Short mmCIF file of C-alpha atoms in Angstrom, two decimals:
data_model
loop_
_atom_site.label_atom_id
_atom_site.label_comp_id
_atom_site.label_asym_id
_atom_site.label_seq_id
_atom_site.Cartn_x
_atom_site.Cartn_y
_atom_site.Cartn_z
CA MET G 9 190.46 69.03 -83.62
CA ARG G 10 189.97 68.44 -79.95
CA ALA G 11 191.23 65.09 -78.71
CA LEU G 12 190.80 63.08 -75.53
CA ILE G 13 193.35 60.39 -74.71
CA ILE G 14 192.14 57.29 -72.90
CA ASP G 15 194.72 54.84 -71.59
CA ASP G 16 195.33 53.38 -68.15
CA GLU G 17 199.11 53.66 -68.49
CA ARG G 18 200.57 57.10 -67.86
CA LEU G 19 203.63 56.54 -70.04
CA ALA G 20 201.48 55.42 -72.94
CA ARG G 21 199.43 58.62 -72.66
CA LYS G 22 202.57 60.70 -72.43
CA GLU G 23 204.03 59.08 -75.52
CA LEU G 24 200.90 59.77 -77.54
CA ILE G 25 200.70 63.37 -76.32
CA ASN G 26 204.31 63.80 -77.42
CA LEU G 27 203.54 62.46 -80.85
CA LEU G 28 200.42 64.60 -81.16
CA SER G 29 202.32 67.74 -80.22
CA GLN G 30 203.86 67.56 -83.71
CA HIS G 31 200.41 68.17 -85.16
CA GLU G 32 199.23 71.74 -84.81
CA ASP G 33 195.65 71.01 -85.77
CA VAL G 34 195.20 68.65 -82.82
CA GLU G 35 194.58 69.94 -79.34
CA VAL G 36 194.71 67.42 -76.50
CA ILE G 37 191.95 68.59 -74.19
CA GLY G 38 192.23 65.87 -71.59
CA GLU G 39 193.33 62.43 -70.46
CA ALA G 40 191.29 59.63 -68.92
CA VAL G 41 192.66 56.62 -67.07
CA ASN G 42 189.74 54.21 -67.26
CA VAL G 43 186.30 53.78 -68.79
CA ASP G 44 184.29 55.58 -66.11
CA ASP G 45 186.73 58.49 -66.10
CA ALA G 46 186.55 58.60 -69.90
CA LYS G 47 182.75 58.61 -69.91
CA ASP G 48 182.70 61.62 -67.58
CA LYS G 49 185.25 63.52 -69.60
CA ILE G 50 183.63 62.80 -72.96
CA GLU G 51 180.32 64.13 -71.69
CA LYS G 52 181.95 67.16 -70.14
CA LEU G 53 184.50 68.07 -72.83
CA ASN G 54 182.75 66.80 -75.96
CA PRO G 55 185.93 65.94 -77.90
CA ASP G 56 185.95 65.53 -81.68
CA VAL G 57 188.08 62.43 -81.42
CA ILE G 58 189.11 59.94 -78.77
CA PHE G 59 192.30 57.90 -78.79
CA LEU G 60 191.12 54.76 -77.09
CA ASP G 61 193.10 51.95 -75.50
CA ILE G 62 191.25 48.63 -75.44
CA GLN G 63 192.72 46.64 -72.56
CA MET G 64 191.99 48.63 -69.42
CA PRO G 65 191.17 47.54 -65.88
CA GLU G 66 187.58 46.42 -65.24
CA LYS G 67 186.11 47.71 -68.47
CA THR G 68 187.51 47.67 -72.01
CA GLY G 69 187.47 50.37 -74.64
CA PHE G 70 184.61 48.52 -76.33
CA ASP G 71 182.58 48.68 -73.11
CA LEU G 72 183.05 52.45 -73.16
CA LEU G 73 181.62 52.76 -76.65
CA GLU G 74 178.56 50.76 -75.60
CA GLU G 75 177.95 53.09 -72.67
CA LEU G 76 178.10 56.32 -74.63
CA ASP G 77 175.02 58.02 -76.06
CA HIS G 78 177.02 60.14 -78.41
CA VAL G 79 180.23 58.58 -79.72
CA PRO G 80 183.00 60.87 -80.99
CA HIS G 81 185.34 59.67 -83.73
CA VAL G 82 187.37 56.75 -82.42
CA ILE G 83 190.99 55.89 -83.08
CA PHE G 84 191.97 52.77 -81.21
CA THR G 85 195.46 52.47 -79.76
CA THR G 86 196.43 49.03 -78.58
CA ALA G 87 199.37 46.66 -78.37
CA TYR G 88 197.29 43.77 -79.70
CA ASP G 89 196.17 43.13 -83.25
CA GLU G 90 193.50 40.64 -82.23
CA TYR G 91 190.79 43.31 -81.77
CA ALA G 92 191.10 44.78 -85.25
CA LEU G 93 188.05 42.96 -86.58
CA LYS G 94 185.89 44.07 -83.72
CA ALA G 95 187.19 47.64 -84.06
CA PHE G 96 186.06 47.53 -87.66
CA GLN G 97 182.60 46.44 -86.55
CA VAL G 98 182.20 49.42 -84.23
CA ASN G 99 183.12 51.82 -87.00
CA ALA G 100 186.49 52.90 -85.70
CA LEU G 101 188.20 55.49 -87.81
CA ASP G 102 191.57 53.81 -87.39
CA TYR G 103 193.47 51.23 -85.40
CA LEU G 104 196.98 52.11 -84.27
CA LEU G 105 199.28 49.42 -82.96
CA LYS G 106 201.59 50.39 -80.13
CA PRO G 107 204.32 51.41 -80.29
CA ILE G 108 202.67 54.01 -82.49
CA GLN G 109 204.59 54.96 -85.63
CA PRO G 110 204.53 58.71 -86.28
CA GLU G 111 203.74 58.15 -89.98
CA ARG G 112 200.79 55.93 -89.15
CA LEU G 113 199.52 58.53 -86.71
CA ALA G 114 199.78 61.20 -89.40
CA ASP G 115 197.74 58.98 -91.74
CA ALA G 116 195.09 58.50 -89.10
CA LEU G 117 194.83 62.23 -88.50
CA LYS G 118 194.53 62.89 -92.22
CA ARG G 119 191.71 60.39 -92.38
CA LEU G 120 190.06 62.09 -89.42
CA GLN G 121 190.33 65.50 -91.01
CA THR G 122 188.69 64.26 -94.21
CA LYS G 123 185.93 62.58 -92.25
CA ILE G 124 185.15 65.71 -90.24
CA GLN G 125 185.10 67.88 -93.36
CA ASP G 126 182.78 65.45 -95.16
CA GLN G 127 180.48 65.48 -92.20
CA GLN G 128 180.36 69.26 -92.03
CA ARG G 129 179.62 69.43 -95.73
CA GLU G 130 176.83 66.90 -95.34
CA GLU G 131 175.38 68.77 -92.41
CA SER G 132 175.31 72.08 -94.16
CA GLN G 133 173.84 70.51 -97.30
CA GLU G 134 171.20 68.87 -95.19
CA SER G 135 170.18 72.14 -93.65
CA ILE G 136 170.07 73.82 -97.03
CA SER G 137 168.04 71.03 -98.57
CA ASN G 138 165.75 71.21 -95.59
CA GLY G 139 164.59 74.28 -97.42
CA HIS G 140 163.55 76.91 -94.99
CA LYS G 141 166.05 78.76 -92.89
CA LEU G 142 165.49 79.58 -89.27
CA THR G 143 163.64 82.86 -88.83
CA LEU G 144 162.98 85.05 -85.82
CA GLN G 145 159.78 83.15 -85.06
CA ASP G 146 161.47 79.75 -84.90
CA GLN G 147 162.27 78.22 -81.57
CA VAL G 148 165.48 76.32 -80.97
CA PHE G 149 166.50 73.83 -78.37
CA VAL G 150 169.65 74.73 -76.45
CA LYS G 151 171.30 72.50 -73.87
CA ASP G 152 174.29 73.44 -71.76
CA GLY G 153 175.29 71.06 -68.99
CA ASP G 154 172.17 70.30 -66.99
CA ARG G 155 170.13 73.26 -68.25
CA CYS G 156 167.90 73.33 -71.27
CA TRP G 157 166.06 76.13 -73.03
CA PHE G 158 163.60 76.29 -75.89
CA VAL G 159 164.29 79.77 -76.99
CA LYS G 160 162.70 81.90 -79.71
CA LEU G 161 165.33 83.25 -82.06
CA VAL G 162 163.78 86.71 -81.82
CA ASN G 163 165.13 86.78 -78.25
CA VAL G 164 168.65 85.77 -79.25
CA ARG G 165 170.59 88.96 -79.80
CA LEU G 166 174.03 87.55 -80.46
CA PHE G 167 175.98 84.40 -81.35
CA GLU G 168 179.62 84.45 -80.47
CA SER G 169 182.11 81.76 -81.44
CA ASP G 170 184.42 80.47 -78.73
CA GLY G 171 186.76 77.71 -79.87
CA ASN G 172 184.61 74.92 -81.19
CA TYR G 173 181.60 76.29 -79.37
CA ILE G 174 179.12 79.08 -79.86
CA LYS G 175 177.81 81.22 -77.04
CA VAL G 176 174.13 81.95 -77.50
CA TYR G 177 173.18 85.29 -75.89
CA PHE G 178 169.59 85.77 -74.71
CA ASP G 179 168.05 87.25 -71.55
CA ASN G 180 170.73 86.86 -68.92
CA PHE G 181 171.97 83.57 -70.30
CA LYS G 182 174.76 82.64 -72.63
CA PRO G 183 174.84 78.85 -72.90
CA MET G 184 177.35 77.17 -75.20
CA ILE G 185 176.50 74.86 -78.07
CA HIS G 186 178.93 72.63 -79.91
CA LYS G 187 178.76 73.91 -83.46
CA SER G 188 180.76 76.03 -85.84
CA LEU G 189 179.68 79.59 -86.55
CA ASN G 190 179.89 78.87 -90.28
CA ALA G 191 177.45 75.98 -90.03
CA LEU G 192 175.09 78.08 -87.93
CA ASP G 193 175.33 81.03 -90.32
CA GLU G 194 174.08 78.83 -93.15
CA ARG G 195 171.03 77.83 -91.17
CA LEU G 196 169.95 81.33 -90.19
CA ASP G 197 167.74 83.58 -92.24
CA GLU G 198 170.01 86.30 -93.60
CA LYS G 199 167.23 88.88 -93.43
CA SER G 200 167.27 88.63 -89.64
CA PHE G 201 170.78 87.63 -88.77
CA PHE G 202 174.01 89.15 -89.97
CA ARG G 203 177.54 87.78 -89.85
CA ALA G 204 179.32 90.76 -88.35
CA SER G 205 182.75 89.19 -88.26
CA ARG G 206 184.60 85.91 -87.97
CA LYS G 207 183.46 85.73 -84.36
CA HIS G 208 179.94 87.18 -84.32
CA ILE G 209 176.47 86.83 -85.75
CA ILE G 210 174.05 89.54 -84.64
CA ASN G 211 170.28 89.68 -84.61
CA LEU G 212 169.40 92.74 -86.72
CA SER G 213 166.20 93.42 -84.83
CA TRP G 214 168.29 94.07 -81.73
CA VAL G 215 170.44 96.75 -83.31
CA GLU G 216 170.09 100.04 -81.45
CA SER G 217 172.79 102.17 -83.04
CA ILE G 218 175.60 102.00 -85.54
CA GLU G 219 178.80 104.07 -85.58
CA PRO G 220 181.61 104.18 -88.10
CA TRP G 221 184.80 102.60 -86.87
CA PHE G 222 188.44 102.39 -87.93
CA ASN G 223 189.47 101.21 -91.39
CA GLY G 224 185.98 101.35 -92.79
CA GLY G 225 184.51 99.03 -90.18
CA LEU G 226 181.43 99.63 -88.08
CA VAL G 227 180.48 99.23 -84.45
CA VAL G 228 176.99 98.06 -83.70
CA THR G 229 175.42 98.60 -80.30
CA LEU G 230 172.71 96.13 -79.42
CA LYS G 231 169.78 96.79 -77.09
CA GLY G 232 171.12 95.87 -73.70
CA GLY G 233 174.50 97.41 -74.45
CA ASP G 234 176.60 94.72 -76.17
CA ARG G 235 178.95 96.43 -78.64
CA ILE G 236 179.99 94.37 -81.65
CA GLU G 237 182.61 95.32 -84.15
CA VAL G 238 181.78 94.68 -87.81
CA SER G 239 184.83 93.85 -89.88
CA ARG G 240 185.62 96.02 -92.87
CA ARG G 241 184.63 93.35 -95.36
CA GLN G 242 181.36 92.60 -93.62
CA ALA G 243 180.64 96.31 -93.14
CA ALA G 244 180.76 96.71 -96.92
CA ARG G 245 178.37 93.80 -97.33
CA PHE G 246 176.14 95.25 -94.67
CA LYS G 247 175.92 98.58 -96.46
CA ASP G 248 175.18 96.77 -99.74
CA MET G 249 172.43 94.66 -98.26
CA MET G 250 170.78 97.22 -96.07
CA SER G 251 170.97 100.40 -98.15
CA LEU G 252 168.02 101.76 -100.08
CA MET B 14 216.98 29.48 -74.87
CA ASP B 15 218.08 25.85 -75.02
CA ASN B 16 215.84 22.98 -74.13
CA LYS B 17 217.09 22.12 -70.68
CA THR B 18 214.55 20.29 -68.57
CA LEU B 19 215.61 22.17 -65.47
CA ILE B 20 217.57 25.32 -64.68
CA ASP B 21 218.98 26.82 -61.51
CA PHE B 22 216.53 28.62 -59.29
CA GLN B 23 218.76 31.69 -59.48
CA ASP B 24 218.48 31.89 -63.26
CA GLU B 25 214.72 31.65 -63.26
CA PHE B 26 214.48 34.14 -60.41
CA ASN B 27 216.61 36.64 -62.35
CA THR B 28 214.30 36.38 -65.33
CA VAL B 29 211.32 37.00 -63.08
CA LYS B 30 212.97 40.00 -61.45
CA ASP B 31 213.85 41.53 -64.82
CA TYR B 32 210.31 41.00 -65.99
CA LEU B 33 208.77 42.56 -62.90
CA ASN B 34 211.09 45.56 -63.18
CA LEU B 35 209.75 46.15 -66.66
CA GLU B 36 206.15 45.85 -65.50
CA LYS B 37 206.97 48.27 -62.71
CA ILE B 38 207.94 50.87 -65.30
CA ARG B 39 204.65 50.22 -67.06
CA PHE B 40 202.29 50.19 -64.09
CA GLU B 41 204.20 52.60 -61.84
CA GLU B 42 202.42 53.00 -58.49
CA ARG B 43 199.82 50.48 -59.54
CA LEU B 44 202.27 47.62 -59.01
CA GLU B 45 203.96 46.72 -55.78
CA VAL B 46 206.39 43.81 -55.82
CA ARG B 47 207.54 41.86 -52.77
CA PHE B 48 210.08 39.05 -52.56
CA ASP B 49 210.70 36.72 -49.68
CA VAL B 50 213.08 33.98 -50.78
CA GLU B 51 214.73 31.60 -48.37
CA GLU B 52 218.45 30.99 -48.83
CA LYS B 53 217.87 27.26 -49.23
CA ALA B 54 215.66 27.85 -52.26
CA TYR B 55 218.73 28.63 -54.35
CA ARG B 56 219.84 24.99 -54.13
CA TYR B 57 216.82 23.89 -56.16
CA LYS B 58 216.25 23.63 -59.85
CA LEU B 59 213.12 24.62 -61.72
CA PRO B 60 211.55 23.88 -65.07
CA PRO B 61 212.49 26.96 -67.12
CA MET B 62 209.85 29.68 -67.50
CA MET B 63 207.53 28.02 -65.01
CA LEU B 64 207.75 30.68 -62.32
CA GLN B 65 207.81 33.33 -65.03
CA THR B 66 204.52 32.04 -66.45
CA ILE B 67 202.86 32.24 -63.07
CA VAL B 68 204.09 35.77 -62.42
CA GLU B 69 202.95 36.84 -65.87
CA ASN B 70 199.51 35.47 -65.08
CA ALA B 71 199.50 37.44 -61.83
CA ILE B 72 200.13 40.62 -63.80
CA LYS B 73 197.86 39.88 -66.73
CA HIS B 74 194.83 38.61 -64.85
CA GLY B 75 195.49 40.41 -61.57
CA ILE B 76 197.18 43.78 -61.63
CA SER B 77 196.26 44.89 -65.15
CA ASN B 78 192.56 44.35 -64.44
CA LEU B 79 192.55 46.50 -61.32
CA ILE B 80 192.07 50.24 -61.54
CA LYS B 81 194.14 50.82 -58.42
CA GLY B 82 196.54 47.97 -59.19
CA GLY B 83 197.91 45.85 -56.35
CA ILE B 84 200.70 43.60 -55.20
CA VAL B 85 202.64 40.61 -56.48
CA ASP B 86 204.19 38.80 -53.57
CA LEU B 87 206.65 35.98 -54.29
CA LYS B 88 207.54 33.67 -51.44
CA CYS B 89 209.87 30.67 -51.69
CA ALA B 90 210.47 28.36 -48.74
CA VAL B 91 211.63 24.82 -48.17
CA GLY B 92 209.24 22.65 -46.19
CA ASP B 93 209.91 19.80 -43.75
CA ASP B 94 209.44 17.36 -46.60
CA GLU B 95 212.41 19.00 -48.38
CA LYS B 96 210.11 20.26 -51.08
CA LEU B 97 210.47 23.76 -52.42
CA CYS B 98 207.23 25.67 -51.93
CA ILE B 99 206.63 28.61 -54.19
CA PHE B 100 203.78 30.96 -53.41
CA VAL B 101 202.81 33.71 -55.77
CA LYS B 102 200.19 35.93 -54.21
CA ASN B 103 198.60 38.65 -56.28
CA SER B 104 195.77 41.12 -55.96
CA GLY B 105 192.67 40.03 -57.84
CA GLN B 106 190.14 37.19 -57.81
CA LEU B 107 189.78 33.98 -59.77
CA LYS B 108 186.47 33.97 -61.50
CA PRO B 109 184.74 30.65 -62.01
CA ASN B 110 184.32 31.11 -65.77
CA SER B 111 187.45 33.06 -66.49
CA ASN B 112 189.17 30.27 -68.43
CA LYS B 113 186.37 30.24 -70.98
CA LYS B 114 188.08 33.07 -72.82
CA LYS B 115 190.47 31.67 -75.34
CA SER B 116 193.40 33.77 -74.21
CA GLU B 117 193.31 32.22 -70.78
CA GLY B 118 194.03 28.84 -69.28
CA HIS B 119 196.98 27.68 -71.37
CA GLY B 120 199.52 28.81 -68.82
CA ILE B 121 197.97 26.86 -66.00
CA ASN B 122 197.30 23.73 -68.03
CA ASN B 123 200.85 23.71 -69.33
CA THR B 124 202.28 24.14 -65.87
CA VAL B 125 200.27 21.24 -64.46
CA GLN B 126 201.27 18.96 -67.30
CA ARG B 127 204.93 19.87 -67.13
CA LEU B 128 205.04 19.19 -63.40
CA LYS B 129 203.43 15.82 -63.96
CA LEU B 130 205.85 14.91 -66.77
CA ILE B 131 208.94 15.91 -64.84
CA TYR B 132 208.09 14.92 -61.29
CA GLY B 133 205.22 12.44 -61.60
CA ASN B 134 203.15 12.69 -58.46
CA ASN B 135 205.88 14.34 -56.38
CA ALA B 136 205.02 17.86 -57.37
CA SER B 137 201.79 19.76 -56.87
CA PHE B 138 200.06 22.80 -58.25
CA LYS B 139 197.20 24.78 -56.73
CA ILE B 140 195.56 28.07 -57.46
CA TYR B 141 192.90 29.55 -55.18
CA ASN B 142 191.37 32.75 -53.89
CA SER B 143 192.76 34.01 -50.62
CA GLY B 144 190.05 36.12 -49.06
CA SER B 145 188.23 38.42 -51.40
CA GLU B 146 191.23 40.41 -52.56
CA PHE B 147 193.99 37.99 -53.44
CA VAL B 148 194.80 34.94 -55.50
CA ILE B 149 197.49 32.49 -54.46
CA THR B 150 199.30 30.16 -56.83
CA GLU B 151 201.18 27.44 -55.01
CA ILE B 152 203.72 25.02 -56.44
CA LYS B 153 205.63 22.33 -54.59
CA ILE B 154 208.67 20.81 -56.21
CA PRO B 155 210.86 17.99 -54.86
CA LYS B 156 214.59 18.46 -54.64
CA GLN B 157 216.17 17.41 -57.90
CA THR B 158 218.89 14.90 -57.21
CA LEU B 159 218.81 12.82 -60.35
CA THR B 160 219.71 14.27 -63.68
CA LEU B 161 217.04 13.51 -66.19
CA GLU B 162 217.93 12.31 -69.61
#
């Protein structure tokens, strides 16, 4: 889980980073010192969760939430209990009173983990119940920073996971989208797209050549020259699916 | 703390200094503290926690609301009328409606009432904007010669 820490006091941020360093599944991807700074960094870094102080100069943590188009999961961190009711109203995941107790923090993270898993499950169920999977003829909207594309999947030769992002390869572009490769895999038509490994999904219509590789794996060369290794397990599946 | 009506200036000043040292750890470069206390000020007595309340207000409503922080400047001087003048100047601005929030306003009201109870009309309290960047809180206290019951 990628976390952004928002607090105007350096020592408070440091303390929380220290506490979070005990949790391997949490990666602190940045710190923000006020609401405007936080808004920038949320848009740029797209964290899964923000640890949000309430009392900050000029604008409060609640002001921040009002300004955001897309709100990540929120765990409030504050020295005051008087905002708890309001935090509840804005759907906060948790409310940690400073000084933060390590056990309480662990509880909050557990709650976060459950919430994220539930959401992923819901998302994938939604896409399945949506019925049709995305085929080569479908067009998808891709946004990366200021640039947008509406690209036909037939032109996408490769999806490559990179942390919590996926690089979408087409033409000379490879914009990043915030999604897991597993979730994407479920949405794609398996006749056209193949999960080559933990890291890659390839477009089968772009395959130019296939060579055997070590340990029973395969290496696929795509038109344009990208070479993608197919893991042993997936190579077996590939042979099963594609053989006469 | 016992219920003394007045305590030595030195004692109150020590409390304030301890408090500001703590806030300095919290705000780091966002807080600058200045003291300018005349020797004669130490002969006066103060209502306990009165100066502390004012300095806390300066931090809470001044420094902590400013992204870049600012200064708290404490000046104590004795005027020609033998009254002790305390000026607390802090970065920030008084806003006309700021005491509508329920967390605000008690400190000031209390201070005014305490001064009135202890000194009658011989003490004064003022708070005002100084330019567009500072707020000054000003208290004048007569020299305490009588011991109150």
